[in-house]
Each structure stands twice: as structure tokens, then as C-alpha cells.
C-alpha angles and dihedrals in degrees: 000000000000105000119213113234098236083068101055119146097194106149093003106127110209140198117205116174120225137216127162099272092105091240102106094065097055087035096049090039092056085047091053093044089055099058106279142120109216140199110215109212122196147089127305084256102047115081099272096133097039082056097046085047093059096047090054095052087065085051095248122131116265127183115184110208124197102235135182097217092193098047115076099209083053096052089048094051094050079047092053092040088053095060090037089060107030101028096245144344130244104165129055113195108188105201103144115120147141138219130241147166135169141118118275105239082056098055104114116213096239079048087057104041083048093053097037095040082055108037110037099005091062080053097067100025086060095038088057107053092034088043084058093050087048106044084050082059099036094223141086157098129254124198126187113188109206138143141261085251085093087078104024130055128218129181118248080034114084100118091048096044085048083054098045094056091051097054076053107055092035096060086052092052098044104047092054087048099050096028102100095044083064102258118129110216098195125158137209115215109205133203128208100316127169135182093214116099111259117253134211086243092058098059091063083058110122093229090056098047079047091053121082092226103047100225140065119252130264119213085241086069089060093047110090090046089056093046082045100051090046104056134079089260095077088062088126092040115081128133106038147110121215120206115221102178119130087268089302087146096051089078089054 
């Protein structure tokens, strides 16, 4: 991915959070192309190494860190084991997330705790202790990677819509809170995206003839609005969250 030079990350030392969806690899790549070192936080069974792997590849220093997302000792002490190994840290890339369907009258209450512990709850655990670090510097970039499922229902959903909305609301919020202390609060809202290969027999699929763009999404699609969110050139953008959905919205 070329990089413009205006969104260069050369010396920047980054956090993104894993899960298993296959994201983290492509995202923190695209952080690591760009200029960064980067501290992949997440469980043994997320994609962590995969992540680290990737970072190397672009010869950029990677550190994967066993994290418990939903336990706040554990997120300070990936905080504290990221400065510890890469000097600081300037960017926060929140990625982790699960999946999760199932009708609403079903959702048990252990099923809910668990989603939204995971989900919304790692946010603000990892925005916290990274919001400290960087409100003692009085710099940095915050990313929190959502779905478009903050502005638009869907059945089977209503846990990750009630998620979604908070990730929402809580970008706005912090970033007016944190705005004038330096620190850019900014969102992605993503569509349906995928890291498998598309097949002919995909395209036949009823959500991507429903979809503008014909197509899902790839992480890679994701990739330079993170770089760019992430860079000195979004000083004057704070606040928001960008849809980038194959044009899903567009139907709202």
C-alpha cells in the first residue's frame, strides 16, 4: 500500500488489540508499512502472532503481548510492557471483537456479560490505561474499529447493534473530552468485511447483490484509514466514525 508521505508513521509506536477474526495481521501490517513498531495485545488463541509476524516482515519492531482484553490489571500491564519494549506508545488501535447472533428473547444473561465484556467493555478498558499514557504526553491517536451496526439494526443482532452504539457514542464523547490534551478519538465503521478470498459462488450471495459495491469487504480495505487515523495529518479530524461498507449505508 503506497503510503503519502503526509501520513507517515516513522518513529510512531502503536497498540492494536486482536481477536480471531483474521483482521489484526492486514491492519497492523498496514501500521508497520507506514513507519511504526507496533505491540500486539490479545489472547494465545487470537491472531497475535500472526500479527507480529506480519510487522516483522516490513522490518518494524513487533512485540506480541498475551492480554486479557476484558481484565483491567492485564490491559495495564500490556500498557506498561509496551513502553517497556518499544519506548512509548502514540497510537491505540482497538480491533478486538467477537461475533455473535442470536434472537433476543434467547440471549442468555452470562451470553451477554461475555459479548459485551469483549466487545465494548476492552474498549474502554484499553482506551483508559492508553488514554493515561497519553494525556501524561499530551499526544496521540485513538482508533476504534466498529460497524456500521452503530446506525443500522439487524435481527438476530441486538447485542451487537447495543455494542455498536456504544463504541459510537463513546468515540464522540471521548474525543471532546480528550480534544484539547492532544489526543484524536476517531472511529472506522466497518461493513460486512472478510479475509477469505471471494468466490464465484459468493458473488451469487443475497447480502452482496444487496451491497453497492458488489463485493464484501477485505481488511485491506480498512488499512489506509487506519494509517491515516492514526498519523499527524487527521489533527483537525477527531470525533468521527467513517463507514467503510461497500455503500451498506447507503440503503439506510
Amino acid at each position: 500500500m503506497p503510503i503519502p508521505s503526509e501520513w507517515d508513521l516513522t518513529g510512531k509506536k502503536a497498540i492494536i488489540t486482536a481477536d480471531s477474526r483474521g483482521w489484526t495481521p492486514y491492519l497492523a501490517a498496514a501500521l508497520a508499512e507506514a513507519g511504526a513498531d507496533v505491540a500486539v495485545a490479545g489472547s494465545e488463541s487470537s491472531d497475535m502472532t500472526e500479527a507480529a509476524a506480519a510487522v516483522e516482515s516490513h522490518r518494524r519492531n513487533a512485540v506480541a503481548i498475551p492480554t486479557d482484553l476484558t481484565d483491567s490489571s492485564s490491559v495495564q500491564d500490556m500498557v506498561t510492557a509496551t513502553v517497556e519494549s518499544l519506548g512509548g506508545v502514540d497510537i491505540l488501535v482497538n480491533n478486538a471483537r467477537a461475533e455473535f447472533g442470536k434472537r433476543f428473547e434467547n440471549v442468555s444473561e452470562d451470553e451477554w456479560d461475555k459479548y459485551m465484556d469483549f466487545t465494548f467493555k476492552s474498549m474502554f478498558l484499553t482506551c483508559q490505561a492508553v488514554g493515561s499514557q497519553m494525556l501524561d504526553q499530551g499526544s496521540g491517536h485513538i482508533v476504534n474499529i466498529g460497524s456500521g451496526l452503530s446506525q443500522r439494526g439487524l435481527w438476530n443482532s441486538v447485542a451487537v447493534c447495543a455494542a455498536q452504539g456504544a463504541i459510537h457514542q463513546m468515540t464522540s464523547s471521548l474525543a471532546l473530552e480528550w480534544g484539547r490534551q492532544g489526543i484524536r478519538v476517531n472511529g472506522v465503521g466497518a461493513g460486512w468485511v472478510t479475509p477469505e478470498e471471494p468466490s464465484e459462488e459468493d458473488q451469487r450471495e443475497l447480502l452482496v447483490r444487496y451491497l453497492p459495491s458488489r463485493r464484501k469487504g477485505h481488511p485491506n480495505d480498512l488499512a489506509a484509514l487506519v494509517v491515516y487515523l492514526s498519523s499527524d495529518a487527521c489533527d483537525f479530524v477527531t470525533g468521527q466514525t467513517i463507514f467503510i461498507d461497500g455503500g451498506a449505508l447507503a440503503h439506510a
